[in-house]
XYZ file of C-alpha atoms in Angstrom:
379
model
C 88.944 128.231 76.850
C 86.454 129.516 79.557
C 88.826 130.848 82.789
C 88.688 128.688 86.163
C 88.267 131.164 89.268
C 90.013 130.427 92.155
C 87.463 130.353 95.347
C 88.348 132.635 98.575
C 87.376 132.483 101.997
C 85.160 136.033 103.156
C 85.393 136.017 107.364
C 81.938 136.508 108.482
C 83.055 140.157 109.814
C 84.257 140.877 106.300
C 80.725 140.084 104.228
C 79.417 143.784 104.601
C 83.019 144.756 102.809
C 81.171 143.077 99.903
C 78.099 145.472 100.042
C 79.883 148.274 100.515
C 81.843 147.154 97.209
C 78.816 146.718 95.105
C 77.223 150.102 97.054
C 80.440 151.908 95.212
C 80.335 151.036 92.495
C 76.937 152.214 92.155
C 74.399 149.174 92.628
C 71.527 149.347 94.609
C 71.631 146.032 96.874
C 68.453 144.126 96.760
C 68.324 140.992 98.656
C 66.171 139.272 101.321
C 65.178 140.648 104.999
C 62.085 139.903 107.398
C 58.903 141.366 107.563
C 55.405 140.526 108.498
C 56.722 137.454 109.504
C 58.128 136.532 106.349
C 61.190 135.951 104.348
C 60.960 138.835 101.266
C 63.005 140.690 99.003
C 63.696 144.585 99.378
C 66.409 147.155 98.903
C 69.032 146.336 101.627
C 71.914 148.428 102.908
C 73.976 146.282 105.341
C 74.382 142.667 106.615
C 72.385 143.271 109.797
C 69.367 143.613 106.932
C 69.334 139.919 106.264
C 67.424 137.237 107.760
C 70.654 136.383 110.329
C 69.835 133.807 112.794
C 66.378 132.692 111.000
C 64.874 129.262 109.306
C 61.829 128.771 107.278
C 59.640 125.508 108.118
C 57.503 125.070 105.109
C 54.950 122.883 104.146
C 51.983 122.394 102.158
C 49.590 125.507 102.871
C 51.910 126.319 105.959
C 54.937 129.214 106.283
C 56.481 129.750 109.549
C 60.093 131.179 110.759
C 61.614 129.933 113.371
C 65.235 130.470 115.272
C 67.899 128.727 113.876
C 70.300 128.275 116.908
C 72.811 129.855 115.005
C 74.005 133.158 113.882
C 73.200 132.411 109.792
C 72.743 135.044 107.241
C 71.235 132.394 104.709
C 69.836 129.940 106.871
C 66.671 130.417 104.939
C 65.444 129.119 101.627
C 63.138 130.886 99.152
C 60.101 132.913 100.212
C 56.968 134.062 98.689
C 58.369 136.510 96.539
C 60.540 135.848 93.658
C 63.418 138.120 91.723
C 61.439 137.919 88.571
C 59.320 141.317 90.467
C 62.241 143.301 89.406
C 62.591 142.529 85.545
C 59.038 141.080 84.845
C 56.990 144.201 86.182
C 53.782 143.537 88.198
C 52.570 146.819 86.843
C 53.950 148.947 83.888
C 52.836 151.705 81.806
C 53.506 150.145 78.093
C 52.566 153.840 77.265
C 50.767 157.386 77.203
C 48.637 159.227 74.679
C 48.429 163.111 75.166
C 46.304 164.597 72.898
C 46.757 168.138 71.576
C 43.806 169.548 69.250
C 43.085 167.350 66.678
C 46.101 165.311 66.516
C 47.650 163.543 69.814
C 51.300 162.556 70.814
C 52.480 158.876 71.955
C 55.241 158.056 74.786
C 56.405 154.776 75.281
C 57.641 153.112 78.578
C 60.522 154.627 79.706
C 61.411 151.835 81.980
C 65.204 151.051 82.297
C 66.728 149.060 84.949
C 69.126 150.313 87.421
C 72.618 148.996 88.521
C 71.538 146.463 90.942
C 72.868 143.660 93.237
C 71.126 140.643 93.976
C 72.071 138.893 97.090
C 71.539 136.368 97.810
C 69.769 134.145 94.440
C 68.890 130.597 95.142
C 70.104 127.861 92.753
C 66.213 127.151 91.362
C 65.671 131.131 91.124
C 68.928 131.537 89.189
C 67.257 128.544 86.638
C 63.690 131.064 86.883
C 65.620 133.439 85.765
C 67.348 132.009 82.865
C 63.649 130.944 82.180
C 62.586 134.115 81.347
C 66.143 135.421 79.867
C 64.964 132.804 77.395
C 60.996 133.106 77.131
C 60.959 136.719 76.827
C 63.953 137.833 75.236
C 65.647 135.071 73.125
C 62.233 133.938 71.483
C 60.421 136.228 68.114
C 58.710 138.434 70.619
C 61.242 140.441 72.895
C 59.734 142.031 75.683
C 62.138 145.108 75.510
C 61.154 146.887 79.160
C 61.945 143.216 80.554
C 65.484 143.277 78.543
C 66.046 146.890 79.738
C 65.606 146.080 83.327
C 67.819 142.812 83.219
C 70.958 144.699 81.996
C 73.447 146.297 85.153
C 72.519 143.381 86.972
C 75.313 141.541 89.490
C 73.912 138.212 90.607
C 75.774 137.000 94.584
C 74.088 133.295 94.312
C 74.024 131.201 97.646
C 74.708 127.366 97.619
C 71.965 125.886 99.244
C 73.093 124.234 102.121
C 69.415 123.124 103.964
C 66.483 122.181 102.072
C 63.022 123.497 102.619
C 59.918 121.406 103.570
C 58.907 121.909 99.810
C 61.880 122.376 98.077
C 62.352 119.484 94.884
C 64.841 121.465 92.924
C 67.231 118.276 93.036
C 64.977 116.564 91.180
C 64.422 119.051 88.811
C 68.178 119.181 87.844
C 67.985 122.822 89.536
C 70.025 122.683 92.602
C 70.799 123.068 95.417
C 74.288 124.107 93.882
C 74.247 127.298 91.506
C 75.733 125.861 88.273
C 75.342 129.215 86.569
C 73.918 132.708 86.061
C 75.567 134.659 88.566
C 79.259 136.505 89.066
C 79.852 135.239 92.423
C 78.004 131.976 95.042
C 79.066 132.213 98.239
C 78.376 129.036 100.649
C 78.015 129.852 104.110
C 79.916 127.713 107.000
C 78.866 127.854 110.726
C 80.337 125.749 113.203
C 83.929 124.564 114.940
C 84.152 128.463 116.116
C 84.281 129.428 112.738
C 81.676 131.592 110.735
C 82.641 131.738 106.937
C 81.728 132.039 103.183
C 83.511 130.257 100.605
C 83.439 132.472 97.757
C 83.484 131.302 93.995
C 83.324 134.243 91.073
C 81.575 133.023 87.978
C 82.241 135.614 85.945
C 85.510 138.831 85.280
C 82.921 140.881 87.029
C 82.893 138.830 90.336
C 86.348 137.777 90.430
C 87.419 141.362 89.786
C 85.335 142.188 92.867
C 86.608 139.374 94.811
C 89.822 141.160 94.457
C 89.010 143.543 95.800
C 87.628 142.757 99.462
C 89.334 140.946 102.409
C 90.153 137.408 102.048
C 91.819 134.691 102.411
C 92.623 131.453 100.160
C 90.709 128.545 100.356
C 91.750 125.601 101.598
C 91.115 121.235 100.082
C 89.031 120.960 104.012
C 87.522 124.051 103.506
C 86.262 123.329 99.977
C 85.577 119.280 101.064
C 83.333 120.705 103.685
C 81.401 123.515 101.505
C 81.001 120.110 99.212
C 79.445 117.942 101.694
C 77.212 120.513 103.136
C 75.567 121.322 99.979
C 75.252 117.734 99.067
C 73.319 116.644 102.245
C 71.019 118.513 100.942
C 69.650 116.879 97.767
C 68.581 114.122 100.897
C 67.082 116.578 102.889
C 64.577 117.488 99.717
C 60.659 117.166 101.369
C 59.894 116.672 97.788
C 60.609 115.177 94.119
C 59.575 114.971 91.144
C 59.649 112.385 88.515
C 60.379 113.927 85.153
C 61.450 110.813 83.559
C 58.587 110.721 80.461
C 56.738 113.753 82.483
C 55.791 115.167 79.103
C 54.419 112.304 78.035
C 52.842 111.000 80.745
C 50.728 114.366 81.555
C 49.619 114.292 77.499
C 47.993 111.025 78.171
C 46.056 112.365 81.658
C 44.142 115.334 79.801
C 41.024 113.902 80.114
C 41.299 112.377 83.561
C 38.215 112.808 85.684
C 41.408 113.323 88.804
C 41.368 117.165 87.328
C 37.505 117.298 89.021
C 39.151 115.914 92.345
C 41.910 118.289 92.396
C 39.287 121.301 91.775
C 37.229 119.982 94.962
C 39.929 121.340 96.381
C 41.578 124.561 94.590
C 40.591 127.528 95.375
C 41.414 129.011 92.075
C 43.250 132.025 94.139
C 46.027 132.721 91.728
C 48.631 132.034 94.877
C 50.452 129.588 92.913
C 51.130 131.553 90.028
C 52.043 134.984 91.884
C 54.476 133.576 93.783
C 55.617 130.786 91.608
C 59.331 132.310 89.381
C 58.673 131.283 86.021
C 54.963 132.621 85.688
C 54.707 135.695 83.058
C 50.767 135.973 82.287
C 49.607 139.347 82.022
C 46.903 140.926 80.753
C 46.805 144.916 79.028
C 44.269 147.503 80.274
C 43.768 150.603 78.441
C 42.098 153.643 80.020
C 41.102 157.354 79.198
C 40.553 160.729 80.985
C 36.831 162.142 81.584
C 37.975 164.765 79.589
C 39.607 162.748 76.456
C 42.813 164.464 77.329
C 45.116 161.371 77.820
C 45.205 157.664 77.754
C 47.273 155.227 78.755
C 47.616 151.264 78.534
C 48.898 149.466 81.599
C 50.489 145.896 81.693
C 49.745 144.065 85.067
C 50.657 140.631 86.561
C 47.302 138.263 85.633
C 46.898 134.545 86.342
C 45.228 131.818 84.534
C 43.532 130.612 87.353
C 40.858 133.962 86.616
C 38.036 133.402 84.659
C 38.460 136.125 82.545
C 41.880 135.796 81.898
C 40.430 132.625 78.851
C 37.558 135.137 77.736
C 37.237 135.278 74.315
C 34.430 136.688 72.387
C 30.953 134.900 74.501
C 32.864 133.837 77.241
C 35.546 132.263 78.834
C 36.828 128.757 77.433
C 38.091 127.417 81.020
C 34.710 128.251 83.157
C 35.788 125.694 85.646
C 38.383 125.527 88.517
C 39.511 121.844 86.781
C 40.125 123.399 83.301
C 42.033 126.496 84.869
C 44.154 124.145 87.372
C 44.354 121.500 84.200
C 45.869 124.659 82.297
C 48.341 125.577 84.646
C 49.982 122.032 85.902
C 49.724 121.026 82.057
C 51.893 124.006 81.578
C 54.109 124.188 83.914
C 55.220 120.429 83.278
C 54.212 119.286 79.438
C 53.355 122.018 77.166
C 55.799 124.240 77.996
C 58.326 121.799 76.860
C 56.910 121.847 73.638
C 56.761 125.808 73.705
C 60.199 126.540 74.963
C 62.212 123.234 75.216
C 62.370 123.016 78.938
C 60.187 122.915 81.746
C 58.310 125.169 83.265
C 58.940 124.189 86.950
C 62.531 125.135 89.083
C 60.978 122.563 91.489
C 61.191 125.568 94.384
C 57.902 124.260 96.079
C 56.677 127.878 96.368
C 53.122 126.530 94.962
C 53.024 124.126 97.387
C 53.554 126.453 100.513
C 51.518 128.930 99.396
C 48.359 127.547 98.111
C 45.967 127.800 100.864
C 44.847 124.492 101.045
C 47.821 122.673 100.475
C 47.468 121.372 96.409
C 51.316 119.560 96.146
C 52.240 119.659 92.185
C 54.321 116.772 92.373
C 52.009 114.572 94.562
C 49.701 115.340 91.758
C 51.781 114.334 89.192
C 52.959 110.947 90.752
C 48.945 110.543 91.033
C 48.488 111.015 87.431
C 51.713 108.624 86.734
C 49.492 105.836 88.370
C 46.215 106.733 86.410
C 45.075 105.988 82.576
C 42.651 107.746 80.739
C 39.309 106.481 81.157
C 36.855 109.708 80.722
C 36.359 112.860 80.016
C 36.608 115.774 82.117
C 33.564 118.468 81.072
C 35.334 121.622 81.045
């Protein structure tokens, strides 16, 4: 029978106790903070590091922060940067060739992840990452340097208690409440004179932490008003998402001349794939000293929205901006389905705040829901 943690209260003047716990015990604490005017994730060392006292207003194509009125750590949602920089590499050396007279020596990645601390994991990230726990380490194919750098990980989630301009994670079955994946949530509280985190361990790890730090129990208002809070929120959604049939539905759109309207539109800047959670393209590059002395092959970040990234021998398959956004949206919200038995969306609106122009994923789709295939899009 799986254990039932008891949830504590953590006084706002007792959260850095809960660094310094995880600083120890030897993590290094990675979590969100401000810079150029942005929400993004970096190595942090204290509380004062976080976004305190900050919003996000997001909406399609537009990013701001703003002053929340109150003293928040996590008054923020998601930014443009997602967790999956740490495990899924933007850039690694898969490995190195030396060569030594006539024969040559081969060293493989020595990537291995670190004992780190995420603070601060959003209920859709948390689904992003179990995503790619899935996709790239449960499947045929492990990617070993991913499954390296996921192990000494401690996840702090945060319950969601405001909803972004963008956010549909609701709809998506995603959030805003952390339903797994991490080893404690905390659920931030401001108001009445009181500034607190309701703390929850899902996991021995986190409630053998919890033990150790400064708190106090929990009480039914306490818990009743942690509840409410992060409910309000699924009404606060600026999006959602119908994935009743979504599958389906996009199958029978393939051909829709809509893709061509779309592409009027799309830039084909790779924004929504960079910053979306779940992406994983990549492509390899292999390269080789002047002198023949060493080679190495790199693995980078790539996007399907490049040209070259479809090139096969004579050319690229998906020449135009509809077949590379058709790709992507097909994806994210039918194929991969049939791929890996979920979606590929955690309905976190990134795409939508980011892309330049505006392009809204799920306006798109409740377009298509109203459309029937009547032609075919030239590719």
């Amino acid at each position: 029978m799986e254990k039932t943690y008891q949830p504590r209260v953590i006084e706002r003047d007792n959260l850095q106790a809960l660094f310094d716990a995880l600083s120890k015990s030897g993590h290094q604490l990675l979590g969100p903070t401000v810079r150029n005017n942005a929400v993004v994730l970096d190595e942090i060392g204290t509380v004062e590091d976080l976004p305190i006292g900050v919003v996000d207003q997001q909406d399609g194509g537009n990013y701001r922060l703003t002053d929340a009125g109150a003293p928040t750590c996590f008054g923020h949602v998601v930014g443009p940067q997602s967790w999956k920089k740490y495990f899924h590499l933007p850039k690694v050396t898969l490995w190195t060739a030396t060569r030594d007279g006539k024969s040559f020596a081969v060293e493989e990645s020595a990537e291995h992840g670190q004992k780190r601390a995420l603070i601060g994991v959003r209920a859709c990230d948390l689904a992003a990452l179990d995503i790619h726990d899935k996709v790239l380490t449960a499947g045929p194919y492990e990617d070993s340097i991913y499954r390296r750098m996921r192990q000494n990980v401690f996840v702090v989630a945060v319950n969601c208690t405001r909803a972004g301009g963008t956010c549909f994670c609701s709809s998506m079955g995603t959030g805003p409440k952390a339903a797994s994946g991490y080893d404690l949530v905390l659920t931030e509280l401001v108001g009445n004179g009181r500034h607190i985190f309701i703390a929850e361990p899902g996991s021995k790890a986190g409630a053998k932490l919890l033990e150790q730090l400064p708190t106090q129990s929990c009480s039914g208002d306490d818990l009743a008003t942690a509840t409410a809070a992060i409910d309000r929120v699924t009404g606060q959604m600026g999006r959602e998402l119908n994935t009743d049939g979504l599958k389906d539905r996009m199958y029978k759109v393939v051909e829709h001349p809509h893709w061509e309207e779309i592409a009027a539109r799309c830039l084909t800047c790779g924004n929504c794939t960079l910053v979306c959670p779940t992406c994983f393209c990549t492509t390899v590059e292999d390269w080789t000293s002047l002198g023949g002395a060493t080679a190495e092959r790199v693995r980078r970040w790539d996007s399907c929205f490049t040209v070259d990234f479809s090139y096969i021998h004579g050319g690229s398959i998906r020449p135009s901006a509809a077949a590379r956004y058709r790709q992507w949206m097909m994806h994210k919200l039918a194929s991969w389905q049939d791929q890996f038995g979920m979606s590929g969306c955690v309905g976190c609106g990134r795409c939508i705040t980011w892309c330049p122009v505006g392009i809204d994923i799920t306006a798109e789709a409740a377009t298509f829901a109203g459309k029937t295939q009547i032609a075919r899009v030239e590719a």
